Structure formats: C-alpha cells, structure tokens
Coordinates of C-alpha atoms in Angstrom, one line a residue:
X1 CA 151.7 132.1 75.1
X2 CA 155.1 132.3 73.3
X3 CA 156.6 129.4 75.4
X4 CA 153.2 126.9 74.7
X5 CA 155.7 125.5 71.6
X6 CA 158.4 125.4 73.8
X7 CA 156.3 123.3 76.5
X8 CA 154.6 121.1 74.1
X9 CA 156.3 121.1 70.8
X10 CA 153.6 118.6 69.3
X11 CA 150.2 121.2 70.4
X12 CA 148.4 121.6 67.3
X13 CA 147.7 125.7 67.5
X14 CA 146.1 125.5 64.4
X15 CA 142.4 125.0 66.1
X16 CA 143.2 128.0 68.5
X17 CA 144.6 130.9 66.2
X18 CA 141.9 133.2 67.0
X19 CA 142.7 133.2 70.9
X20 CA 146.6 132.7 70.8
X21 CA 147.4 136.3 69.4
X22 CA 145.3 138.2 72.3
X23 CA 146.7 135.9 74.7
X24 CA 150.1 137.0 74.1
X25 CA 149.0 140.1 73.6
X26 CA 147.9 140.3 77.7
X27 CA 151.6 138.7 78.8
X28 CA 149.6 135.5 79.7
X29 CA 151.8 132.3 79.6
X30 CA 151.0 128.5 79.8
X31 CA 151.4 128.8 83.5
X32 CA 148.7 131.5 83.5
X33 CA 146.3 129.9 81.3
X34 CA 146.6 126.5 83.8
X35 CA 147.0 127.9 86.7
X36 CA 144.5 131.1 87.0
X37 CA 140.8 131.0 87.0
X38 CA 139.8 131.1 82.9
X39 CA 137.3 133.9 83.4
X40 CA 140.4 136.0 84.9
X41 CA 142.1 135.0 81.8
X42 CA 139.1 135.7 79.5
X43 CA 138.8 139.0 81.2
X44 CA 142.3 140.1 81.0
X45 CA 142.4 138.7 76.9
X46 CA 139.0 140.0 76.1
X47 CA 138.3 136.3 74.5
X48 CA 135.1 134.4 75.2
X49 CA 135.0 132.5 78.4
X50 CA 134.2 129.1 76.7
X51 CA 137.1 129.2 74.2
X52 CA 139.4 130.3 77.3
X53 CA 138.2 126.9 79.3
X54 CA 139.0 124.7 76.0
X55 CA 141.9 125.9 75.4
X56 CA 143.2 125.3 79.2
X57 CA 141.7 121.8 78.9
X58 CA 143.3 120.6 76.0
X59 CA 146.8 122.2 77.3
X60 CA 146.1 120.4 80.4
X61 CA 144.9 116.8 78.4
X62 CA 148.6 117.2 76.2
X63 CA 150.7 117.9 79.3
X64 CA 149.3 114.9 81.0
X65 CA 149.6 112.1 78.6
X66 CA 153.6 113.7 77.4
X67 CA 154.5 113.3 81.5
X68 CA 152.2 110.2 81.7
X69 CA 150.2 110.9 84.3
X70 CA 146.9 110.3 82.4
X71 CA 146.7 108.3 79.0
X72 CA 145.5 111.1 77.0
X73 CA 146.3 109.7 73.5
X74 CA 142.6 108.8 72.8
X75 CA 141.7 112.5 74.0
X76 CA 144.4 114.1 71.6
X77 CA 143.7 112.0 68.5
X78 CA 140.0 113.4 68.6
X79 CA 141.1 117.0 68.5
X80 CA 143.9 116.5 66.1
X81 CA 141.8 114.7 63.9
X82 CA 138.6 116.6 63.8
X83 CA 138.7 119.8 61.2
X84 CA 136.0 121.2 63.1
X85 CA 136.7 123.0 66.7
X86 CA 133.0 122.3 67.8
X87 CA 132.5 118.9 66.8
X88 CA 135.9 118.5 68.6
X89 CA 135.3 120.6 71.8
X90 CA 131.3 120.8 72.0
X91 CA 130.1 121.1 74.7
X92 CA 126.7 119.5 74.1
X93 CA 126.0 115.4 73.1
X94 CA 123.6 114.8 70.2
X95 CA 121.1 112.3 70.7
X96 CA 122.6 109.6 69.1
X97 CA 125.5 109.7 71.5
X98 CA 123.1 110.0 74.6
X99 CA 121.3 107.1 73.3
X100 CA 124.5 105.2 72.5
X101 CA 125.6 106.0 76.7
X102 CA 122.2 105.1 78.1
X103 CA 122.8 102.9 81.2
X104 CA 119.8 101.5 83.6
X105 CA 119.0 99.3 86.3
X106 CA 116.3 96.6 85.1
X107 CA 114.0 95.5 87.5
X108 CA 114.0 92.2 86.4
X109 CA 110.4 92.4 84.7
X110 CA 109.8 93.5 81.2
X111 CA 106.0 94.7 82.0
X112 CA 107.6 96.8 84.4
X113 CA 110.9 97.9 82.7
X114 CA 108.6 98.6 79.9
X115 CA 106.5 100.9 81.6
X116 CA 109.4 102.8 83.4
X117 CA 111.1 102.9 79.8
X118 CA 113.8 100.8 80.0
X119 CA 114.6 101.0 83.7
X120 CA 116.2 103.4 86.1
X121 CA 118.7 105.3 84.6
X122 CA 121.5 107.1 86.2
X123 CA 122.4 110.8 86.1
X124 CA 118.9 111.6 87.6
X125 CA 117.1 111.5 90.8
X126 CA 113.7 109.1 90.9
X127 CA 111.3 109.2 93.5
X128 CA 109.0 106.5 94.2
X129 CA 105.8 107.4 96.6
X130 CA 103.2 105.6 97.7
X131 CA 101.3 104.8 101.0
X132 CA 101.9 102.5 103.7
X133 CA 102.4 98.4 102.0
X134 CA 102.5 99.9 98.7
X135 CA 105.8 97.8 97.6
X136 CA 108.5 101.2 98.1
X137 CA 110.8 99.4 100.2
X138 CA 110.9 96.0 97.8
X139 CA 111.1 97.9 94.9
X140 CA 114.0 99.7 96.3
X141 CA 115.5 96.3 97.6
X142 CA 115.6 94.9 94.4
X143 CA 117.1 97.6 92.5
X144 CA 119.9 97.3 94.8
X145 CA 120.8 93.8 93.9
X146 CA 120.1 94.2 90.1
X147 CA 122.3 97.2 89.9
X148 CA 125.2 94.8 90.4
X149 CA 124.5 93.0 87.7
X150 CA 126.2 93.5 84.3
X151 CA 124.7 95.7 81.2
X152 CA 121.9 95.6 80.4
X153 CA 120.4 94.6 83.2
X154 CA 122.6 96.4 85.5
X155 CA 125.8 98.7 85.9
X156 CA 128.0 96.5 87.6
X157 CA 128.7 98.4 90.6
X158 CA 128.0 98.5 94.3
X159 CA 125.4 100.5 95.8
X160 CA 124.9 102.3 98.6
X161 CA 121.5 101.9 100.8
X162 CA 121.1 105.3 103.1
X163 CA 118.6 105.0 105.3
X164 CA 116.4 107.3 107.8
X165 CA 114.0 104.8 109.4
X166 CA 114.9 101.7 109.6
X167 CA 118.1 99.6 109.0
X168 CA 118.7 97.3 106.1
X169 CA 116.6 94.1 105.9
X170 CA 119.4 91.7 104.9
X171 CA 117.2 88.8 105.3
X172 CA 115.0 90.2 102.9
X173 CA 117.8 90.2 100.4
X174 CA 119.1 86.9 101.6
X175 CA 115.7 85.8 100.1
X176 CA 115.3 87.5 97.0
X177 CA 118.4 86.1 96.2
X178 CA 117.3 82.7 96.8
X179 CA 113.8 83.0 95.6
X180 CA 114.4 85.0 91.9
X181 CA 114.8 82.4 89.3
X182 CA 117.1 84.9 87.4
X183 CA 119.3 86.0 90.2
X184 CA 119.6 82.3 91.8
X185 CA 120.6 80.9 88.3
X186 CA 123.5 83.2 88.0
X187 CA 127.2 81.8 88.4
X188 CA 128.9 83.3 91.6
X189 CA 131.6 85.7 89.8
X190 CA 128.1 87.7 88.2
X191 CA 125.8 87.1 91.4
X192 CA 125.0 90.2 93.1
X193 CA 126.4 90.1 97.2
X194 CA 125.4 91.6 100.0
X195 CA 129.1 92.5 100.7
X196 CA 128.6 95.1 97.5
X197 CA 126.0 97.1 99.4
X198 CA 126.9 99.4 101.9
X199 CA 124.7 101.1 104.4
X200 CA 124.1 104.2 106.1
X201 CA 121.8 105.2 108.5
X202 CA 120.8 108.9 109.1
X203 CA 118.8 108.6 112.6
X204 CA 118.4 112.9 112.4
X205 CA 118.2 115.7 109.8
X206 CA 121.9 117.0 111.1
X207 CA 123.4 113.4 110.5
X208 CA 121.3 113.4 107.3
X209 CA 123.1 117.0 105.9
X210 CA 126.5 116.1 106.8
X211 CA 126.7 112.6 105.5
X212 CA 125.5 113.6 102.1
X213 CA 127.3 116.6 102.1
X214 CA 130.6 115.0 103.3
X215 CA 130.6 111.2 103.3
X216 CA 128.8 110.0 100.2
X217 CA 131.5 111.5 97.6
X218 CA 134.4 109.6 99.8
X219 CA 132.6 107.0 99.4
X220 CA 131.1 107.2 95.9
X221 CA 134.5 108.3 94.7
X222 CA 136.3 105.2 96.7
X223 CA 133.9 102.6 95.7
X224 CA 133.0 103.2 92.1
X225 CA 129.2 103.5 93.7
X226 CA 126.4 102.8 91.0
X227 CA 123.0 103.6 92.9
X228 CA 122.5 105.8 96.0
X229 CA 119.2 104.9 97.6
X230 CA 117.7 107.1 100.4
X231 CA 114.5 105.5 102.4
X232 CA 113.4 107.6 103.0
X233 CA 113.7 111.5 101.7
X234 CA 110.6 113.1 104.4
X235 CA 111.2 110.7 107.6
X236 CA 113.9 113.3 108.9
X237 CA 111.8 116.2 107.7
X238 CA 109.1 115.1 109.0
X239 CA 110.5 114.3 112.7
X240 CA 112.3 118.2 112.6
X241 CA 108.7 119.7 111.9
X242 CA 107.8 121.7 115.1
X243 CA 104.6 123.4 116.3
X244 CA 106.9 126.5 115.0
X245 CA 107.9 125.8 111.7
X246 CA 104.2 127.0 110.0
X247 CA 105.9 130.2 110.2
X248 CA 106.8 131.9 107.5
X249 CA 110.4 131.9 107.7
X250 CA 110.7 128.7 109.0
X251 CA 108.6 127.1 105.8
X252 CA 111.2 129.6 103.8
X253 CA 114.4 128.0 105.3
X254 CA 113.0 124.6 104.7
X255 CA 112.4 125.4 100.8
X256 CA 116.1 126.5 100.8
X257 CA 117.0 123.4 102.5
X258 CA 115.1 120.8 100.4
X259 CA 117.1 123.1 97.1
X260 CA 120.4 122.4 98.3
X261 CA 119.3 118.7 98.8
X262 CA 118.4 118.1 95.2
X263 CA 121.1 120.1 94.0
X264 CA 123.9 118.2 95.9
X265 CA 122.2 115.1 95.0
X266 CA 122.0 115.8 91.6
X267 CA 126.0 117.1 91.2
X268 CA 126.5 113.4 92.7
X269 CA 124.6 111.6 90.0
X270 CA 125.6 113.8 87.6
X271 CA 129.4 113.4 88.3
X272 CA 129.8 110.1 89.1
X273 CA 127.3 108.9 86.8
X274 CA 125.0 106.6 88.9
X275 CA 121.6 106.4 90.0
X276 CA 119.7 107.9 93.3
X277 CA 116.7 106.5 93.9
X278 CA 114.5 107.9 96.8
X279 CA 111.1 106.8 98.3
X280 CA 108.7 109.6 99.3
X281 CA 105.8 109.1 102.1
X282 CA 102.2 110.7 101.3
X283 CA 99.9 111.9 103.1
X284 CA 95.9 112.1 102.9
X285 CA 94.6 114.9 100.4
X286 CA 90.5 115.9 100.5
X287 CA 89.5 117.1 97.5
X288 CA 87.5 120.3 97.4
X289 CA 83.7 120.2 97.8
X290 CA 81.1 120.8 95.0
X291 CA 80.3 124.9 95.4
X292 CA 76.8 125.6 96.1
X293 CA 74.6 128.2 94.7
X294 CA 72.5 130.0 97.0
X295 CA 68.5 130.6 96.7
X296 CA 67.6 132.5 93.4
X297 CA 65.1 135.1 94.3
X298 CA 62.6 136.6 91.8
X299 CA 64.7 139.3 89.4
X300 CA 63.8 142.7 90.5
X301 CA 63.1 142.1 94.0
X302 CA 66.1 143.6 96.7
X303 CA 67.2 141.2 99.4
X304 CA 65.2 141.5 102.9
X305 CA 66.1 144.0 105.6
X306 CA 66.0 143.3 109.1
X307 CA 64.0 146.0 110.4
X308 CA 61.3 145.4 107.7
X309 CA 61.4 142.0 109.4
X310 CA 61.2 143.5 113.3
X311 CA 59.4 147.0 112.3
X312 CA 55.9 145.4 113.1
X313 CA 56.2 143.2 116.2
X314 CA 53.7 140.7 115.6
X315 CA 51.6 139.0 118.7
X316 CA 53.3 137.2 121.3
X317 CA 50.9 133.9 120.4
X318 CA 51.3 133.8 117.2
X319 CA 53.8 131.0 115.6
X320 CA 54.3 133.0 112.4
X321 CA 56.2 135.9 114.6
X322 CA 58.0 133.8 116.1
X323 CA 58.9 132.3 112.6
X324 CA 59.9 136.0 111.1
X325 CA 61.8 136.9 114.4
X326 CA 64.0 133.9 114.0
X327 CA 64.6 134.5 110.2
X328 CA 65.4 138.0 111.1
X329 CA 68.3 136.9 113.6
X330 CA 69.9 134.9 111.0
X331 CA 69.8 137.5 108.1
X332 CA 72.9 139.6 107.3
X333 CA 72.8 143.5 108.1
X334 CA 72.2 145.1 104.3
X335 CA 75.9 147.0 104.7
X336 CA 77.7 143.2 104.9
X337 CA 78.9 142.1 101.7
X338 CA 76.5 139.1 100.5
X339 CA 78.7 135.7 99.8
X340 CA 79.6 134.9 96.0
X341 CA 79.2 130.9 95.0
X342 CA 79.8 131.1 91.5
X343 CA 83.4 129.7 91.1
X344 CA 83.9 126.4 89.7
X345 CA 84.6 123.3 90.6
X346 CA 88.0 122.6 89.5
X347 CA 89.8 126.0 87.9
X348 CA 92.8 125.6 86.1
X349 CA 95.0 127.3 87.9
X350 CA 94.4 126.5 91.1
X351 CA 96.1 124.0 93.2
X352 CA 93.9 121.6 93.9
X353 CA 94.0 121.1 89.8
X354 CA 97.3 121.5 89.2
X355 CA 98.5 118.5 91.7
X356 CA 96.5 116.1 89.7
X357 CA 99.6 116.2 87.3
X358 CA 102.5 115.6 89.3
X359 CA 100.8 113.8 92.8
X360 CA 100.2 110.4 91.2
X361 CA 96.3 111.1 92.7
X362 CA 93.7 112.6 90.5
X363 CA 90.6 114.3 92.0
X364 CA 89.2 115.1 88.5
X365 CA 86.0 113.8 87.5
X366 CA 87.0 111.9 84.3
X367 CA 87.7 108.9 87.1
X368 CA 85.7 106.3 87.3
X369 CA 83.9 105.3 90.4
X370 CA 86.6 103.2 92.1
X371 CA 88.9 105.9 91.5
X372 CA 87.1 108.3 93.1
X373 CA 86.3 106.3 96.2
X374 CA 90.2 105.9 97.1
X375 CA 91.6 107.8 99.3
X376 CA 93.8 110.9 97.7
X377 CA 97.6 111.1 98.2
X378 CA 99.7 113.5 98.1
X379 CA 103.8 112.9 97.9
X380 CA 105.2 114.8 101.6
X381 CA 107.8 117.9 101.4
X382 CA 105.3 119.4 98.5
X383 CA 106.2 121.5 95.2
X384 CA 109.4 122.5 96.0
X385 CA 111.0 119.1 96.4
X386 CA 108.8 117.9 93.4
X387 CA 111.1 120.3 91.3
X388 CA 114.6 118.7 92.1
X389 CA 113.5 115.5 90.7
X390 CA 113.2 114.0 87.6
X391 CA 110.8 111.2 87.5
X392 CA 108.3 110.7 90.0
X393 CA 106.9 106.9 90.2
X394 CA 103.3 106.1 92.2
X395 CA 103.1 103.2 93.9
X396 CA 99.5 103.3 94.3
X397 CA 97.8 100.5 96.7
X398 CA 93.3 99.6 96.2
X399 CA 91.5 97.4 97.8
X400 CA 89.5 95.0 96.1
X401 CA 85.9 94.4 97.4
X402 CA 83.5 91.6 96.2
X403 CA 79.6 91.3 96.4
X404 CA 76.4 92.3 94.8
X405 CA 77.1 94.9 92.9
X406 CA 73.5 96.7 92.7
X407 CA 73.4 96.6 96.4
X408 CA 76.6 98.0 96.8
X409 CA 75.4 101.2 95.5
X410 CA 73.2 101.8 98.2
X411 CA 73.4 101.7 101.9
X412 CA 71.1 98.9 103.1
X413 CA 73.2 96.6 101.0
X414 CA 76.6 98.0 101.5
X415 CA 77.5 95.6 104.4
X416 CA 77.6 92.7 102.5
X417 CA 80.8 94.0 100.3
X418 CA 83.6 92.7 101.9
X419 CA 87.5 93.3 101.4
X420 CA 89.3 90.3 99.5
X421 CA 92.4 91.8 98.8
X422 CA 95.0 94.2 97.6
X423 CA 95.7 95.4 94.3
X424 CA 98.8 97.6 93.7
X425 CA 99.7 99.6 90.4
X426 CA 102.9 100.8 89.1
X427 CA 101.9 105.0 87.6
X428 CA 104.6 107.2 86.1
X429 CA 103.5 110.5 87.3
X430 CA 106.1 112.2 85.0
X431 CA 109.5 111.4 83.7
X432 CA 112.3 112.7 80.8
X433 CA 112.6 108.9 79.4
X434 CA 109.1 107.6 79.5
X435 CA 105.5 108.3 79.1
X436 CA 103.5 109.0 81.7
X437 CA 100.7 106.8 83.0
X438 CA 97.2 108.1 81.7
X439 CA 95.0 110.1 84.2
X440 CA 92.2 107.4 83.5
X441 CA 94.5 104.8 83.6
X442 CA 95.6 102.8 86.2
X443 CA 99.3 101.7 85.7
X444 CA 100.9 98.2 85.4
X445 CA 99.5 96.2 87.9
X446 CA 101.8 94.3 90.0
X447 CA 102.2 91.5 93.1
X448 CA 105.1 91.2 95.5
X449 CA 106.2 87.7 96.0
X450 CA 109.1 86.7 97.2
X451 CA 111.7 86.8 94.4
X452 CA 110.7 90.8 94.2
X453 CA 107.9 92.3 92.2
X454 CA 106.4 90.9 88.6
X455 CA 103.7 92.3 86.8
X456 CA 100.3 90.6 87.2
X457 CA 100.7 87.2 84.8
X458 CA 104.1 87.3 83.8
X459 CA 106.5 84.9 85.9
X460 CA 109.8 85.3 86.4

C-alpha cells in the first residue's frame, strides 16, 4: 500500500492505520486491494474481512469522483468528516434513518392504508390470497397506477405487471382512471399512464424461471421499475404438478425451486429498491374432526374374547345367538393393539394449529358461528413459499344471508335464509410494518366499485 499516497494524494489514511501496516506488510498494492477478491486480501493480510471490503470501497468511491466518473464528493465528505470509523462505514441503519427512507404505495384509502400500515412498501415481497372474486386482481390493478404517483402516495416510477394467467385488463385501468375521483383530478404531467406499465406474460413454469432470472433486471435496471407484480405466483406451479410429483424427490425439488424464487425476488427488491407484490390462489382446508372416546367399561373388568363369545354355540332359533355371533365377528382378536382416542382436539404443535397463524383461515374455536361456517383456506405452494415472504394479506370473501334467525338454526327452517350478498374483508395475516388482524376479528371490510377498492363508508 506504499503507492495509495501516490494514487490518491488527498485519501485520508488516518481512519485505516490499523489495516495499512499489514497490508504492506503482505506486498499488496492499490491494484491488489481493487482488483482481487477482499477475502483473498483479508486472508493474505490476516485483517478482518469487513475492514478489508471498507477499505476497497472507499479507495474505489475517491478514485471515481478524482477521474469523474461518479460524483463522489458527498460520499467522501461523510468519511472525512466523521471521527468515528463505524458511524462512517456501518454497515447497519438505525431506525431513525429506516424511518426517514420509508417509501410505499398508498392504495388510495386511508381505512385501508391504515390497516396495511401505511401502504406497500418496497424492499419486501407481499402476497395477497384469497379465493375466487375476492378483489386480488383489483387490488393489484390499482397499486399499479398509484405506484406512479409521487411521495407519499406513490414512488414515481413505472411498474411492471408479470402475468401467468391472463393478460392485462387495460380497460379495467382505462376505467379506474376515469372513475377515481383522486386519480381523474390529477393534472396530466402527475397522472399515472398506461404507457408506464409494462407487461409480461409467463404462459409456462420454464418461461416463468428464465424471465425472472434474466429479463426482469434488464428491465428493472433500464426502466427505473418501482413495483414488480406477478398474478399469479401458483398458476404455473400448479399447471407443472403431475400425477408424479407426490413423490418424495419431486416435492423436494419443488421446495428448492420455490427458495430460489423468493431469494431472486427478494435480491430484486432489495437492490433496486421497489416493491413485488404477488397474489396467491387457495385452496379448500377441512378442519380436523372432534376425537371420540370409545365405551367406558366397568374398572376391573378385561375386554371380551372371541372364543368366550363362540365357546358355547347357542341354538340355531334363538335371536340372542345370533346377536353374540355377530358381536363376536366384529370384536378385535385380544393380541391386536386396542385404538387410543385420547388426543386433543387442537395440539399445539400440530399442523392443523399452527396454520391458523399464517393461512389467513382460523379453525380454532374462539370463532364465532359465521366464522366457523365459512369455508377454510389455505394459501397454495404451502410452508415453504410462506417463508420467502414478508407480509401475507387475506383477501377473505362471506356471504351474507338474511332471514329468521331462530329458524335458521335448525333445519326445517333453514330454507328460508337466502343469499343477499357479498361481504369481503381486508386480514393481515402477518407482516414486519404492521399489526396483524385479530384471530376473532374480521379485518377492514371493503367494496369494489369502480374507481378501485374503499373501505365500507368512506368515499373516495
């Protein structure tokens, strides 16, 4: 490191005199240090691998801005300034400055912003599930319009609308657009376009993996992209599944596949610092039956054995023989082991009570009635791809019935409830950013209209 001076005559050394002695030491010059992997360097110094990478960094910041490739004046005033190497070089942001770079994409409803803590913010991956009509697709429409829109609401930046079933419903946007007070007030310079969404459709799993793996940075890098929306994650997934893939190794290489999805997607949000956004299909879940105990018989008496039942035939006219000889058929052998019923109904560690957490469907029986009545969901492509993501929102769909109420509870009377309408709620099954919605709660309630989705009595 004797020629670092001679390079950069201005590098303040005075931060780094604890690595530049061993560095010199090992014969390693500037060219080394920016040139060769840092935990070469670190190995060949002895010096800790996170010092090593600082150092090259800042070498690499002061070259730039003196050949004016980058202006890096900002960047050097903050280390020459600071006294302190780790509040200069840390590695880690205090929550203050997290806070301070908080960006999300509003959905245009305060109820609903509220509920999903300020919005959806980027660096993470959020799923939203729910069944069939439950509002996925025009929740995901609309994001794509307000992420255009400048801060606060939005990031001001294109998005990108991937998608695995069917192609993008620009008339649908045409008409949110026209229909949203908020969005049709706006002057045309800060109106979100069509022209700033591009889209993608992945019509197979293979097209799926290369276009994430290959085309998406291009684009994200060449475009300045804000929000990557897939619609939706389990369509391909689901289409690949073959009468051969309950196998063991094939439900391995699956798990391996859906890791490297959320890893690749969250490097992409990560380092280009937007938002991906996926919706999730469900699929019915049964919730386990109450166990059952069997008879108790009288303590000290030893179950029945089958040839005490058939030792003494009894007469061929008599109805009580044939009684015992038909008992006797259906009675165990004595070496069998007898059936246990004793578990209970909901153990803690089982899965069936686990997935009441992170499904967005609880089976428990702190529900109330309605609750239970609703069909159980579960999100598709199961635990594994519930562990990439960060925040998992339930778009859960009821339907409302109307009648008498005291002879809906029994069956002679049950046919004159009839269906009136849908009610959907918004549920944060679990996020970093907000609380989650309550097990006995129901969510935000919401409606679908055609300037997007409001909560229930606010108007936009």
């Amino acid at each position: 490191m004797t020629d670092l001076l001679h390079t950069l005559p201005n590098f303040p050394t005075k931060h780094y005199t604890h690595l530049i002695p061993s560095l010199e030491k090992s014969l390693i010059t500037t060219t080394d240090l920016l040139t060769l992997d840092p935990l070469e360097v670190a190995k060949r110094a002895h010096l800790p691998l996170l010092d090593v990478r600082r150092l090259a960094n800042h070498v690499l910041a002061s070259l730039q801005s003196q050949l004016g490739v980058i202006d890096g004046t900002e960047a050097l005033r903050k280390y020459e300034e600071s006294s302190n190497l780790e509040d200069a070089l840390s590695l880690k942001a205090s929550g203050r400055t997290i806070s301070k770079e908080w960006s999300a994409i509003s959905t245009l409803d305060p109820l609903l912003d509220a509920a999903l803590g300020g919005g959806i913010p980027t660096t993470y991956i959020t799923e939203v599930t729910g069944e069939s009509g439950a509002g996925k697709t025009q929740f995901l429409l609309s994001i794509l319009l307000t992420a255009q829109l400048p801060p606060p609401r939005g990031l001001s930046r294109p998005s990108v609308y991937i998608s695995t079933e069917h192609p993008l419903p620009t008339s649908r946007l045409a008409q949110l657009l026209r229909s949203n007070l908020y969005l049709s007030s706006l002057p045309n310079s800060t109106k979100p376009s069509l022209t700033r969404i591009f889209s993608i459709q992945t019509p197979d799993l293979e097209s799926q993996d290369h276009i994430l793996a290959y085309q998406l940075p291009v684009l994200l890098a060449r475009h300045n992209i804000g929000l990557i929306v897939i619609d939706s994650i389990a369509a391909n997934y689901r289409a690949e599944r073959s009468s051969s893939s309950t196998s063991g190794a094939a439900l391995g290489l699956r798990s391996t596949q859906l890791m490297q999805l959320g890893h690749g997607l969250r490097s992409l949000a990560r380092e280009h610092n937007c938002a991906v956004v996926v919706s999730n299909q469900v699929a019915d879940r049964f919730a386990p039956l109450p166990s059952s105990s069997p008879p108790q018989r009288p303590p000290g008496s030893s179950p029945p054995s089958v040839h005490s039942q058939i030792s003494s035939p009894p007469h061929p006219d008599s109805n009580q023989g044939m009684q015992s000889l038909d008992a006797a058929v259906m009675l165990p052998p004595p070496s069998l082991p007898q059936p246990q019923f004793s578990s209970p109904q909901y153990p803690i560690l089982t899965l069936d009570h686990q997935q009441n957490f992170f499904t967005g469907w609880s089976s428990g029986p702190h529900n109330d009635q309605n609750q239970k009545n609703q069909n159980l969901k579960t999100p598709s492509l199961g635990l594994v791809w519930t562990n990439q993501i960060a925040c998992r929102i339930a778009l859960v769909k009821e339907q409302q019935m109307f009648g008498n109420s005291e002879e809906g509870d029994n069956v002679e009377g049950a046919a004159d409830w009839t269906p009136r309408q849908w009610k959907r709620y918004l549920k944060v099954v679990f996020a970093s950013w907000a609380a989650a919605t309550g097990s006995e709660e129901r969510g935000t309630e919401f409606e679908i209209w055609s300037g997007g989705l409001r909560a229930v009595g606010q108007g936009n």
